[in-house]
Coordinates of C-alpha atoms (C1' of nucleotides) in Angstrom, one line a residue:
Chain X
X10 CA -29.0 0.2 35.8
X11 CA -30.1 -2.1 33.2
X12 CA -28.9 -1.3 29.9
X13 CA -31.7 -0.4 26.8
X14 CA -29.8 0.7 24.2
X15 CA -26.7 -0.2 22.7
X16 CA -24.5 1.9 20.3
X17 CA -23.3 -0.6 17.5
X18 CA -21.3 0.5 14.7
X19 CA -20.5 -1.6 11.2
X20 CA -18.1 -2.4 8.6
X21 CA -19.4 -0.2 6.2
X22 CA -18.3 3.4 4.9
X23 CA -21.0 4.6 6.5
X24 CA -20.9 6.6 9.9
X25 CA -22.8 5.1 12.8
X26 CA -23.3 4.5 15.4
X27 CA -26.6 3.2 15.4
X28 CA -29.3 2.3 17.5
X29 CA -30.5 -1.3 18.8
X30 CA -32.8 -2.7 21.5
X31 CA -31.4 -4.9 24.2
X32 CA -33.6 -8.0 24.7
X33 CA -33.6 -8.5 28.4
X34 CA -31.8 -11.7 28.2
X35 CA -28.8 -10.2 26.8
X36 CA -28.8 -7.1 29.1
X37 CA -26.5 -8.8 31.7
X38 CA -24.0 -10.0 29.4
X39 CA -23.3 -7.1 26.6
X40 CA -20.3 -4.8 27.2
X41 CA -18.5 -2.4 24.8
X42 CA -16.2 -3.9 22.5
X43 CA -18.3 -7.2 22.0
X44 CA -19.1 -8.2 18.3
X45 CA -22.6 -8.9 18.0
X46 CA -25.0 -9.5 15.1
X47 CA -27.4 -7.0 14.1
X48 CA -30.3 -6.6 11.2
X49 CA -29.0 -3.8 9.2
X50 CA -30.5 -2.8 6.0
X51 CA -32.5 -6.5 5.8
X52 CA -29.8 -8.5 6.4
X53 CA -27.7 -9.4 9.1
X54 CA -24.3 -8.0 10.0
X55 CA -21.3 -8.3 11.8
X56 CA -21.8 -5.1 14.7
X57 CA -19.3 -3.6 17.5
X58 CA -20.9 -2.3 20.5
X59 CA -19.2 0.9 21.4
X60 CA -21.3 2.3 23.8
X61 CA -25.1 2.7 25.5
X62 CA -27.9 5.0 25.9
X63 CA -31.1 5.5 27.7
X64 CA -32.9 7.1 24.7
X65 CA -32.9 7.3 20.8
X66 CA -34.3 9.6 18.4
X67 CA -35.3 6.8 16.6
X68 CA -38.4 5.1 16.9
X69 CA -38.8 1.8 16.4
X70 CA -35.4 0.1 17.4
X71 CA -34.1 -3.1 15.8
X72 CA -33.0 -5.8 18.3
X73 CA -29.4 -6.7 18.9
X74 CA -30.0 -10.5 17.8
X75 CA -26.9 -12.5 19.6
X76 CA -23.5 -11.6 21.2
X77 CA -21.0 -13.2 19.7
X78 CA -18.2 -13.3 22.3
X79 CA -18.1 -14.1 25.4
X80 CA -15.9 -11.5 26.8
X81 CA -14.6 -8.3 24.6
X82 CA -13.3 -8.3 21.4
X83 CA -11.7 -5.1 21.5
X84 CA -11.0 -3.2 25.0
X85 CA -10.7 0.4 25.5
X86 CA -7.4 1.5 24.0
X87 CA -8.3 -0.7 20.5
X88 CA -11.3 1.3 20.5
X89 CA -9.5 4.5 20.5
X90 CA -6.9 3.2 17.9
X91 CA -9.3 2.2 15.3
X92 CA -10.9 6.0 15.8
X93 CA -7.9 7.2 15.4
X94 CA -7.3 5.3 12.3
X95 CA -10.8 6.1 11.2
X96 CA -10.3 9.9 11.7
X97 CA -6.9 10.1 10.1
X98 CA -7.5 8.0 7.2
X99 CA -11.3 8.9 6.4
X100 CA -13.1 5.6 6.6
X101 CA -15.8 4.6 8.9
X102 CA -15.0 3.5 12.8
X103 CA -16.8 0.4 11.5
X104 CA -14.0 -0.5 8.8
X105 CA -11.4 0.3 11.0
X106 CA -12.3 -2.2 13.6
X107 CA -12.9 -4.8 10.4
X108 CA -9.1 -4.2 9.6
X109 CA -8.4 -4.6 13.1
X110 CA -10.0 -7.9 13.4
X111 CA -8.5 -11.2 12.1
X112 CA -10.1 -12.9 9.2
X113 CA -12.2 -15.2 11.7
X114 CA -13.8 -12.5 13.8
X115 CA -15.0 -10.4 10.7
X116 CA -18.0 -12.2 10.2
X117 CA -21.1 -13.4 12.4
X118 CA -20.4 -16.6 13.7
X119 CA -20.4 -17.0 17.1
X120 CA -17.1 -18.1 18.8
X121 CA -17.8 -20.0 21.9
X122 CA -14.5 -21.9 22.3
X123 CA -12.1 -19.5 23.1
X124 CA -12.7 -17.6 26.7
X125 CA -10.1 -14.7 27.1
X126 CA -7.8 -15.0 30.2
X127 CA -7.7 -11.1 30.9
X128 CA -9.9 -8.5 30.8
X129 CA -9.1 -5.6 28.1
X130 CA -6.6 -2.5 29.8
X131 CA -8.7 0.2 30.6
X132 CA -5.4 2.7 30.6
X133 CA -4.9 5.4 28.5
X134 CA -1.5 7.6 27.8
X135 CA -2.0 10.7 25.9
X136 CA 2.1 11.5 25.8
X137 CA 4.1 11.9 22.8
X138 CA 5.3 8.5 22.1
X139 CA 8.9 7.8 22.0
X140 CA 10.6 7.0 19.0
X141 CA 14.7 5.6 18.0
X142 CA 15.5 5.7 14.4
X143 CA 18.6 3.3 14.2
X144 CA 19.9 4.4 10.9
X145 CA 22.9 1.8 9.9
X146 CA 25.1 1.7 7.6
X147 CA 26.4 -2.1 8.2
X148 CA 23.4 -4.2 7.6
X149 CA 24.7 -6.2 10.6
X150 CA 24.9 -4.2 14.0
X151 CA 21.6 -3.6 13.8
X152 CA 21.3 -7.4 14.9
X153 CA 23.1 -6.6 18.0
X154 CA 21.7 -3.9 19.1
X155 CA 18.1 -5.3 18.5
X156 CA 18.8 -8.4 20.4
X157 CA 19.9 -6.0 23.3
X158 CA 16.5 -3.8 22.9
X159 CA 14.1 -6.5 22.7
X160 CA 16.0 -8.8 25.5
X161 CA 15.5 -6.1 27.8
X162 CA 11.8 -5.4 27.0
X163 CA 11.1 -9.0 27.6
X164 CA 13.0 -9.6 30.7
X165 CA 10.5 -6.7 31.8
X166 CA 7.5 -8.6 31.2
X167 CA 7.0 -6.4 28.3
X168 CA 5.1 -7.0 24.7
X169 CA 7.0 -6.4 21.3
X170 CA 5.8 -6.3 17.8
X171 CA 8.6 -6.5 15.2
X172 CA 7.3 -5.3 11.7
X173 CA 8.6 -6.6 8.4
X174 CA 7.8 -5.2 5.0
X175 CA 7.3 -8.9 3.6
X176 CA 5.8 -12.3 5.5
X177 CA 9.0 -13.7 3.8
X178 CA 11.7 -12.2 6.4
X179 CA 9.4 -13.6 9.0
X180 CA 11.8 -16.3 9.5
X181 CA 15.0 -14.4 8.8
X182 CA 13.9 -12.1 11.9
X183 CA 12.9 -15.0 14.3
X184 CA 16.4 -16.8 13.4
X185 CA 18.1 -13.7 14.4
X186 CA 16.3 -14.0 18.1
X187 CA 15.9 -17.6 18.5
X188 CA 18.1 -17.8 21.1
X189 CA 16.4 -14.8 23.5
X190 CA 13.0 -16.0 23.3
X191 CA 10.4 -18.4 21.8
X192 CA 9.1 -16.3 19.3
X193 CA 5.6 -16.1 18.1
X194 CA 4.4 -14.6 14.2
X195 CA 2.0 -13.5 12.9
X196 CA 1.8 -14.8 9.3
X197 CA -0.5 -13.7 6.5
X198 CA -1.7 -15.8 3.5
X199 CA -0.4 -19.3 4.2
X200 CA -1.6 -19.6 7.8
X201 CA -5.7 -20.6 7.8
X202 CA -8.1 -18.4 9.3
X203 CA -8.2 -20.9 12.2
X204 CA -4.7 -21.1 13.0
X205 CA -4.4 -17.3 12.4
X206 CA -7.3 -16.8 15.2
X207 CA -5.5 -19.3 17.3
X208 CA -2.6 -17.1 17.6
X209 CA -4.6 -14.0 17.7
X210 CA -5.7 -15.4 21.2
X211 CA -2.5 -16.9 22.4
X212 CA -1.1 -13.4 21.4
X213 CA -3.9 -11.6 23.6
X214 CA -3.6 -13.6 26.4
X215 CA 0.1 -13.2 26.5
X216 CA 1.0 -16.7 25.9
X217 CA 3.2 -15.0 22.9
X218 CA 4.9 -11.6 23.5
X219 CA 7.2 -11.3 20.7
X220 CA 5.6 -10.9 17.3
X221 CA 7.1 -11.1 14.1
X222 CA 4.8 -9.7 11.0
X223 CA 4.0 -8.0 8.2
X224 CA 2.1 -4.4 8.0
X225 CA -1.3 -6.6 9.5
X226 CA 0.8 -7.4 12.6
X227 CA 0.9 -3.9 13.9
X228 CA -2.9 -4.8 14.9
X229 CA -1.1 -8.2 16.7
X230 CA -3.3 -7.5 20.3
X231 CA -0.2 -8.4 22.4
X232 CA -0.3 -7.6 26.1
X233 CA 1.6 -4.8 27.8
X234 CA 3.0 -3.7 24.2
X235 CA 6.5 -2.0 25.2
X236 CA 8.0 -1.9 21.9
X237 CA 7.2 -2.0 18.2
X238 CA 9.9 -2.2 15.5
X239 CA 9.6 -1.1 11.9
X240 CA 12.3 -3.0 9.9
X241 CA 13.6 -1.3 7.4
X242 CA 10.6 1.9 7.6
X243 CA 11.1 3.3 4.2
X244 CA 9.6 0.3 2.4
X245 CA 6.2 0.8 0.5
X246 CA 4.8 -2.2 1.6
X247 CA 3.8 -0.2 5.1
X248 CA 1.9 1.2 3.2
X249 CA -1.8 -0.5 1.8
X250 CA -3.2 -0.3 -1.2
X251 CA -6.4 -0.9 -0.3
X252 CA -9.0 1.3 2.1
X253 CA -8.0 2.2 4.2
X254 CA -4.6 3.3 3.3
X255 CA -3.2 3.2 6.3
X256 CA 0.4 3.2 6.8
X257 CA 2.2 0.6 9.5
X258 CA 4.6 3.6 10.7
X259 CA 1.8 6.1 11.2
X260 CA -0.7 3.9 12.8
X261 CA 3.1 2.7 15.1
X262 CA 2.8 6.1 16.2
X263 CA -0.6 6.0 17.1
X264 CA -0.9 2.6 18.8
X265 CA 2.7 4.1 20.8
X266 CA 0.5 7.2 21.8
X267 CA -2.5 5.3 23.0
X268 CA -0.1 2.5 24.7
X269 CA 2.6 4.7 25.9
X270 CA 5.3 2.1 24.1
X271 CA 8.1 3.3 22.5
X272 CA 8.9 3.0 18.4
X273 CA 12.3 1.8 17.2
X274 CA 12.7 2.5 13.4
X275 CA 15.4 0.5 11.7
X276 CA 16.8 1.1 8.2
X277 CA 20.1 2.6 6.6
X278 CA 17.5 4.6 4.3
X279 CA 14.5 5.8 6.0
X280 CA 11.8 8.2 4.4
X281 CA 12.0 11.8 4.6
X282 CA 9.3 12.1 6.6
X283 CA 10.7 9.9 9.3
X284 CA 14.0 12.0 9.1
X285 CA 12.0 15.1 9.8
X286 CA 9.9 13.3 12.7
X287 CA 13.0 12.1 14.4
X288 CA 15.0 15.2 13.8
X289 CA 12.7 16.6 16.9
X290 CA 13.7 17.4 20.3
X291 CA 13.1 14.4 21.7
X292 CA 14.0 11.9 19.3
X293 CA 17.0 9.8 19.1
X294 CA 18.9 8.6 16.2
X295 CA 21.2 5.9 16.8
X296 CA 24.1 5.9 14.2
X297 CA 25.5 2.4 13.2
X298 CA 28.6 3.5 11.2
X299 CA 29.7 1.1 8.7
X300 CA 33.9 1.3 9.0
X301 CA 34.2 2.1 5.5
X302 CA 31.6 2.3 2.7
X303 CA 32.5 1.1 -0.6
X304 CA 33.3 3.7 -2.9
X305 CA 31.1 4.9 -5.9
X306 CA 32.1 5.6 -9.2
X307 CA 29.7 7.7 -11.4
X308 CA 30.1 7.2 -15.1
X309 CA 28.8 10.1 -16.8
X310 CA 27.3 8.3 -20.0
X311 CA 26.3 11.7 -21.8
X312 CA 29.2 11.0 -24.7
X313 CA 27.8 7.1 -25.3
X314 CA 25.6 6.9 -28.0
X315 CA 23.2 3.6 -27.0
X316 CA 22.9 3.0 -30.9
X317 CA 26.3 2.2 -31.1
X318 CA 27.9 1.5 -28.1
X319 CA 27.4 -1.3 -25.5
X320 CA 25.0 -0.2 -22.8
X321 CA 27.9 -1.3 -20.2
X322 CA 29.9 1.4 -20.1
X323 CA 34.0 0.6 -20.5
X324 CA 35.0 1.9 -17.2
X325 CA 32.5 -0.8 -15.7
X326 CA 33.5 -3.6 -17.8
X327 CA 36.6 -2.5 -17.0
X328 CA 35.6 -3.2 -13.2
X329 CA 34.1 -6.5 -14.5
X330 CA 36.6 -8.0 -16.1
X331 CA 39.0 -6.7 -12.9
X332 CA 36.1 -8.4 -10.3
X333 CA 36.2 -11.8 -12.7
X334 CA 39.8 -12.4 -12.8
X335 CA 39.9 -11.8 -9.2
X336 CA 37.1 -14.7 -8.8
X337 CA 34.8 -12.4 -7.4
X338 CA 30.9 -11.7 -7.9
X339 CA 29.3 -9.1 -9.9
X340 CA 25.4 -7.7 -9.3
X341 CA 24.3 -5.7 -12.7
X342 CA 20.7 -3.9 -11.3
X343 CA 18.4 -3.4 -14.3
X344 CA 15.2 -2.5 -13.0
X345 CA 13.5 -4.1 -16.5
X346 CA 11.9 -7.4 -16.4
X347 CA 12.1 -9.6 -20.1
X348 CA 14.0 -9.5 -23.2
X349 CA 12.1 -6.6 -25.2
X350 CA 10.1 -4.0 -23.4
X351 CA 8.5 -2.8 -26.7
X352 CA 7.1 -4.3 -29.7
X353 CA 5.6 -2.2 -32.8
X354 CA 4.5 -2.6 -36.4
X355 CA 7.5 -0.8 -38.6
X356 CA 4.8 -0.3 -41.2
X357 CA 2.1 1.4 -39.8
X358 CA 3.5 2.2 -36.4
X359 CA 1.1 0.1 -34.1
X360 CA 2.5 -0.7 -31.1
X361 CA 1.4 -3.7 -29.1
X362 CA -0.1 -2.9 -26.0
X363 CA -2.3 -4.4 -23.2
X364 CA -5.6 -3.8 -23.8
X365 CA -6.8 -3.7 -19.8
X366 CA -3.9 -1.0 -19.0
X367 CA -2.5 0.8 -22.3
X368 CA 0.7 -0.2 -21.5
X369 CA 3.7 -1.2 -23.9
X370 CA 3.8 -5.2 -23.7
X371 CA 6.9 -7.1 -22.5
X372 CA 8.7 -10.1 -24.4
X373 CA 9.4 -12.5 -22.2
X374 CA 12.0 -15.1 -23.3
X375 CA 11.8 -17.6 -20.5
X376 CA 7.8 -17.7 -21.3
X377 CA 8.1 -16.7 -24.7
X378 CA 4.9 -14.7 -23.9
X379 CA 3.9 -11.1 -24.0
X380 CA 2.8 -9.8 -20.6
X381 CA 1.9 -6.7 -19.4
X382 CA 4.0 -5.5 -16.3
X383 CA 0.8 -4.1 -14.3
X384 CA -1.9 -6.7 -14.7
X385 CA -1.5 -10.9 -15.2
X386 CA -2.2 -10.4 -18.6
X387 CA -0.5 -12.6 -21.2
X388 CA -0.5 -13.4 -24.6
X389 CA 1.5 -15.1 -27.5
X390 CA 3.8 -12.7 -30.0
X391 CA 1.4 -12.5 -32.9
X392 CA 2.9 -13.5 -36.4
X393 CA 1.5 -10.3 -38.2
X394 CA 0.7 -6.7 -37.1
X395 CA -2.6 -6.7 -35.8
X396 CA -4.1 -3.2 -37.3
X397 CA -2.1 -3.5 -40.9
X398 CA -1.9 -7.4 -40.8
X399 CA 2.0 -6.2 -42.3
X400 CA 4.5 -8.9 -41.2
X401 CA 7.1 -5.8 -39.9
X402 CA 6.5 -6.5 -35.9
X403 CA 9.9 -5.3 -34.4
X404 CA 11.0 -5.6 -30.8
X405 CA 13.2 -3.2 -29.0
X406 CA 13.7 -2.0 -25.6
X407 CA 16.3 -3.8 -23.2
X408 CA 15.1 -5.9 -20.0
X409 CA 17.4 -8.1 -18.1
X410 CA 16.6 -10.9 -20.1
X411 CA 18.2 -8.9 -23.2
X412 CA 21.1 -7.7 -20.8
X413 CA 21.8 -11.5 -19.6
X414 CA 22.0 -12.5 -23.2
X415 CA 24.4 -9.9 -23.9
X416 CA 26.8 -10.2 -20.6
X417 CA 26.7 -14.2 -21.4
X418 CA 28.2 -13.2 -24.9
X419 CA 30.5 -10.8 -23.9
X420 CA 31.7 -12.9 -21.2
X421 CA 31.8 -16.2 -22.0
X422 CA 33.6 -17.7 -19.1
X423 CA 31.7 -16.4 -16.6
X424 CA 28.3 -17.9 -15.2
X425 CA 25.1 -15.4 -15.6
X426 CA 22.4 -15.5 -13.6
X427 CA 19.4 -13.8 -13.5
X428 CA 16.8 -12.9 -10.8
X429 CA 13.6 -11.1 -10.8
X430 CA 10.0 -11.0 -9.2
X431 CA 9.4 -14.4 -10.7
X432 CA 12.5 -16.0 -10.7
X433 CA 12.1 -19.0 -8.1
X434 CA 14.9 -18.6 -6.0
X435 CA 18.2 -16.7 -6.4
X436 CA 20.7 -18.4 -8.3
X437 CA 23.0 -20.5 -6.5
X438 CA 26.1 -20.1 -8.2
X439 CA 27.3 -17.0 -10.3
X440 CA 29.8 -14.9 -11.3
X441 CA 27.6 -11.9 -12.8
X442 CA 23.6 -11.5 -11.3
X443 CA 21.9 -9.4 -13.3
X444 CA 18.8 -8.7 -10.9
X445 CA 15.8 -6.0 -11.0
X446 CA 14.9 -4.1 -7.6
X447 CA 12.8 -7.6 -6.3
X448 CA 16.6 -9.2 -5.4
X449 CA 16.3 -6.6 -2.8
X450 CA 14.6 -8.8 -0.4
X451 CA 17.4 -10.5 -0.1
X452 CA 19.4 -7.7 0.7
X453 CA 20.0 -9.2 4.5
X454 CA 22.7 -11.6 3.1
X455 CA 23.3 -10.6 -0.5
X456 CA 27.4 -9.9 -0.9
X457 CA 28.8 -9.4 -3.8
X458 CA 32.1 -7.7 -4.8
X459 CA 30.5 -4.8 -7.5
X460 CA 27.6 -3.6 -8.1
X461 CA 26.7 -2.2 -11.3
X462 CA 23.9 0.6 -11.5
X463 CA 23.2 0.0 -15.3
X464 CA 20.3 2.1 -16.1
X465 CA 20.4 5.5 -13.3
X466 CA 18.2 7.5 -15.4
X467 CA 15.6 5.3 -16.1
X468 CA 14.4 5.7 -12.5
X469 CA 14.5 9.6 -12.2
X470 CA 11.4 9.4 -14.8
X471 CA 8.5 8.8 -12.3
X472 CA 7.1 12.1 -11.4
X473 CA 6.5 11.3 -7.9
X474 CA 7.7 13.6 -5.0
X475 CA 9.3 10.6 -3.1
X476 CA 11.2 9.6 -6.1
X477 CA 15.0 11.3 -4.8
X478 CA 14.4 9.8 -1.8
X479 CA 13.6 6.0 -3.1
X480 CA 16.5 6.2 -5.3
X481 CA 18.3 7.3 -2.1
X482 CA 17.1 4.0 -0.6
X483 CA 17.5 2.4 -3.4
X484 CA 21.3 3.5 -3.7
X485 CA 22.1 2.8 -0.5
X486 CA 20.8 -0.6 -0.1
X487 CA 22.8 -1.8 -3.2
X488 CA 25.7 -0.1 -2.1
X489 CA 25.4 -2.0 0.8
X490 CA 25.4 -5.3 -0.6
X491 CA 28.9 -4.3 -2.2
X492 CA 32.1 -4.9 -0.7
X493 CA 34.5 -3.7 -3.5
X494 CA 32.5 -1.0 -5.6
X495 CA 29.6 0.6 -6.6
X496 CA 29.2 1.5 -10.4
X497 CA 26.5 4.2 -11.0
X498 CA 25.9 5.0 -15.1
X499 CA 23.6 8.1 -15.7
X500 CA 23.9 11.1 -18.4
X501 CA 23.2 13.5 -15.2
X502 CA 26.2 12.8 -12.6
X503 CA 25.0 16.3 -11.0
X504 CA 21.9 14.9 -10.1
X505 CA 21.8 16.0 -5.9
X506 CA 21.1 12.4 -4.7
X507 CA 24.6 11.4 -6.8
X508 CA 26.2 13.9 -5.4
X509 CA 25.4 13.6 -1.8
X510 CA 26.4 9.6 -2.2
X511 CA 29.7 10.6 -3.2
X512 CA 30.0 13.0 -0.5
X513 CA 28.9 9.6 2.1
X514 CA 26.8 12.0 3.7
X515 CA 22.9 10.7 4.6
X516 CA 22.7 14.5 6.3
X517 CA 23.6 15.9 3.2
X518 CA 20.8 13.8 1.3
X519 CA 18.2 14.8 4.1
X520 CA 18.9 18.6 4.7
X521 CA 18.6 19.0 0.8
X522 CA 15.5 16.6 0.3
X523 CA 13.9 18.4 3.2
X524 CA 14.5 22.0 2.1
X525 CA 13.1 21.4 -1.7
X526 CA 9.9 19.6 0.2
X527 CA 9.8 22.8 2.5
X528 CA 9.6 25.1 -0.4
X529 CA 7.3 23.2 -2.4
X530 CA 4.8 22.8 0.9
X531 CA 4.8 18.9 0.4
X532 CA 5.1 16.2 3.4
X533 CA 6.1 16.0 5.8
X534 CA 5.7 19.9 5.6
X535 CA 2.1 19.6 4.7
X536 CA -1.0 16.9 4.5
X537 CA -1.6 15.8 1.5
X538 CA -4.8 13.9 0.5
X539 CA -5.6 12.3 -2.8
X540 CA -9.3 11.8 -3.9
X541 CA -9.4 9.0 -6.4
X542 CA -11.6 8.1 -9.0
X543 CA -12.0 5.3 -11.4
X544 CA -14.2 4.1 -13.6
X545 CA -14.8 1.9 -17.0
X546 CA -15.2 4.9 -19.1
X547 CA -13.0 7.7 -19.5
X548 CA -14.8 10.5 -20.1
X549 CA -16.9 9.9 -17.2
X550 CA -14.5 10.1 -14.8
X551 CA -12.7 12.6 -16.0
X552 CA -15.9 14.4 -15.9
X553 CA -16.5 13.4 -12.2
X554 CA -13.2 14.7 -11.4
X555 CA -14.0 18.0 -12.6
X556 CA -17.3 18.2 -11.1
X557 CA -15.4 17.3 -7.7
X558 CA -13.0 19.6 -8.8
X559 CA -15.4 22.3 -9.2
X560 CA -16.8 21.8 -6.0
X561 CA -13.4 21.7 -3.7
X562 CA -12.6 25.1 -4.8
X563 CA -16.2 26.6 -5.1
X564 CA -16.1 27.8 -1.1
X565 CA -12.6 26.7 -0.5
X566 CA -11.1 27.8 2.6
X567 CA -7.9 29.2 2.3
X568 CA -6.7 27.0 4.9
X569 CA -6.2 24.2 2.0
X570 CA -5.1 23.7 -1.7
X571 CA -6.8 21.8 -4.9
X572 CA -4.7 21.0 -7.4
X573 CA -6.1 20.4 -11.1
X574 CA -7.7 16.6 -11.5
X575 CA -4.9 14.6 -13.3
X576 CA -4.7 11.4 -14.5
X577 CA -3.0 8.8 -12.0
X578 CA 0.9 7.5 -12.3
X579 CA -1.2 4.7 -13.9
X580 CA -3.6 6.5 -15.6
X581 CA -5.4 2.7 -17.0
X582 CA -5.3 -0.1 -14.6
X583 CA -7.0 -3.6 -15.1
X584 CA -10.0 -1.8 -17.4
X585 CA -10.0 1.3 -15.3
X586 CA -9.4 5.2 -15.8
X587 CA -7.8 6.4 -12.9
X588 CA -7.9 10.0 -12.1
X589 CA -7.0 12.0 -8.7
X590 CA -7.3 15.4 -7.6
X591 CA -4.5 16.2 -4.8
X592 CA -5.9 18.1 -1.7
X593 CA -3.1 19.9 0.2
X594 CA -2.8 21.4 3.9
X595 CA -1.4 22.4 7.0
X596 CA -3.8 20.7 9.2
X597 CA -5.2 17.1 8.1
X598 CA -8.3 17.6 10.4
X599 CA -9.3 20.6 7.7
X600 CA -8.5 18.7 4.6
X601 CA -10.6 15.8 6.2
X602 CA -13.7 17.8 7.2
X603 CA -13.8 20.1 3.7
X604 CA -13.3 16.9 1.8
X605 CA -15.6 14.4 3.4
X606 CA -18.1 17.6 3.6
X607 CA -18.0 18.1 -0.2
X608 CA -18.1 14.7 -1.2
X609 CA -20.6 14.3 1.5
X610 CA -23.7 15.2 -1.1
X611 CA -22.0 14.4 -4.3
X612 CA -23.6 11.8 -6.3
X613 CA -21.9 9.0 -8.0
X614 CA -22.6 8.1 -11.5
X615 CA -21.8 5.4 -13.8
X616 CA -20.2 3.3 -11.1
X617 CA -17.4 5.6 -10.7
X618 CA -15.6 4.3 -7.3
X619 CA -14.5 7.9 -5.5
X620 CA -12.0 6.9 -2.6
X621 CA -9.4 8.9 -0.4
X622 CA -6.0 8.5 0.3
X623 CA -4.3 10.4 2.7
X624 CA -0.5 10.4 2.6
X625 CA -0.5 8.7 -0.7
Chain M
dA22 C1' -21.1 -1.2 0.5
dG23 C1' -25.7 -3.2 -1.3
dC24 C1' -30.4 -3.2 -2.1
dA25 C1' -35.0 -1.4 -3.4
dC26 C1' -37.4 2.3 -5.3
dG27 C1' -38.9 5.3 -8.8
dC28 C1' -38.1 7.2 -13.5
dC29 C1' -37.4 6.8 -18.5
dG30 C1' -36.6 4.6 -23.2
dA31 C1' -36.9 0.7 -26.6
dC32 C1' -39.6 -3.2 -27.9
dT33 C1' -41.9 -9.3 -27.2
Chain P
dG29 C1' -48.5 -1.4 -22.1
dT30 C1' -43.7 -3.6 -19.2
dC31 C1' -39.0 -4.4 -19.1
dG32 C1' -34.5 -3.1 -17.4
dG33 C1' -30.9 0.2 -17.1
dC34 C1' -29.3 3.7 -14.2
dG35 C1' -29.8 7.7 -10.9
dT36 C1' -31.3 8.1 -5.5
dG37 C1' -31.6 7.3 -0.8
dC38 C1' -31.3 4.7 2.7
dT39 C1' -29.5 1.6 6.3
dC40 C1' -30.4 2.3 13.5

DNA sequence: AGCACGCCGACT
DNA sequence: GTCGGCGTGCTC
């Protein structure tokens, strides 16, 4: 039987597949999973063959122009995975395929230099994947456990994907396993697309069976995949910020289901979503208990007047002095960069803001510049008020740089260092280190005697249902860096995150967190889909959001709930106003079906961009 | 997404 | 008249 018509998908937000005629010269070679070049909307584009038919409802079919690979790039399992991603995240199948493919294969250039040693596998498993959560309080025991597990898998001829939250960690991980296996690495960014392609083929051909890499490494075409490790599962970088907004944890589960492999999550404070998943029957928790967690002292700051007294409480100062005397190190956690965080005019009240993001500008002493913490914007500190031309500009607010100067003044005998996301490396030598969240990228080998959480309450201001879990994770990770003691300064000592930390019980935290989520029907007890709108003119974006809201509530099935349109957490970013509408429900299929149907016949106007974010 | 078509306002 | 902004439809 000769193949006459090919069904082809493309990497655009249009659902196909599209039918193309197959010329005689191609019909013998064309196969499902192959990259092809097809004319599409008067341009030539990359397409992916997903099937064949005998007839088409379209009269004049355009032809497949060429086949780009000798052998299929995508096997059945990959087609199934990309299809599942498209369904779950509401993108087209073609878009999912394009995110799967390495950069070098996303274009219509033929790749003839490489032939694939193996045919794609065809077996399809459907059982629920085996999942294990390694919850490790020690930061050390996990490596022993992982070495054993990975060694066992590799010895049996299986393949391993080891996901890390950022590319910088790959070297550290490779080092942990260097005596077990010559490891392959998926690097992103710095690797040239040519090298990345070579490596992709080596992985596909089974020459590399152990792959370590960031989020996108979940797509590494590892042969006989037996184990996926998601290291630091709670890390936010596992969620992609662009469409499709996939989460590596979810893709790992999808892949495990299709390929019948195991998923191993490693964390010292996982997401509530994962805790819930693992708590179900048949899943395993491996608790690696620390002999002794460092004590946590919560200092109630209610009676401290921030205008009169130093931001470091007397109990914290006392611990710092003790630590200094013993030659120990202190980490002061201050999650705010810069020196001053706000500059305003004392005459007219004008506050210096980023024009593109509407956020207060931070004064960076190190650069002598005003910077926006959301976009790259930078400018000089004006001499007079831009609004009233008066010379009454005053700067207030405290960032790490200011705390650094204050601490250096109070402890002249100490070496004071600072770290934030644009400091190059950790200071080699310090007695007191003032650091933002970015310091946790070194948490694997950062060890101090005392940790001071300076402004706990500042972290509570995030209006996000996951903020409690993130705080719990943050405290847990900081605490693991402390050998001696952790001091937390707060005006809300009865916060349940702090109470469960003091109880030394993560199970208590997750029980309470999950109860709260259940009460108000939030993930993991419901699916959440955000319809996100962004555009240049606020009134237009707002209008559109309301228009969509009306359509979403008009013939709404009882199974979904639609929230009022509201500004995004960052209401304005890089000159675009952002609104979102949250849709909730027990069934993701029902939500997606409903939302996609409403958006389908909605006309986007005035260049408003509308995107879907599943499990935002 | 990205591009052409077509409908209305303002202007060499 | 016609130039061009933007809303609309379409891609096998």
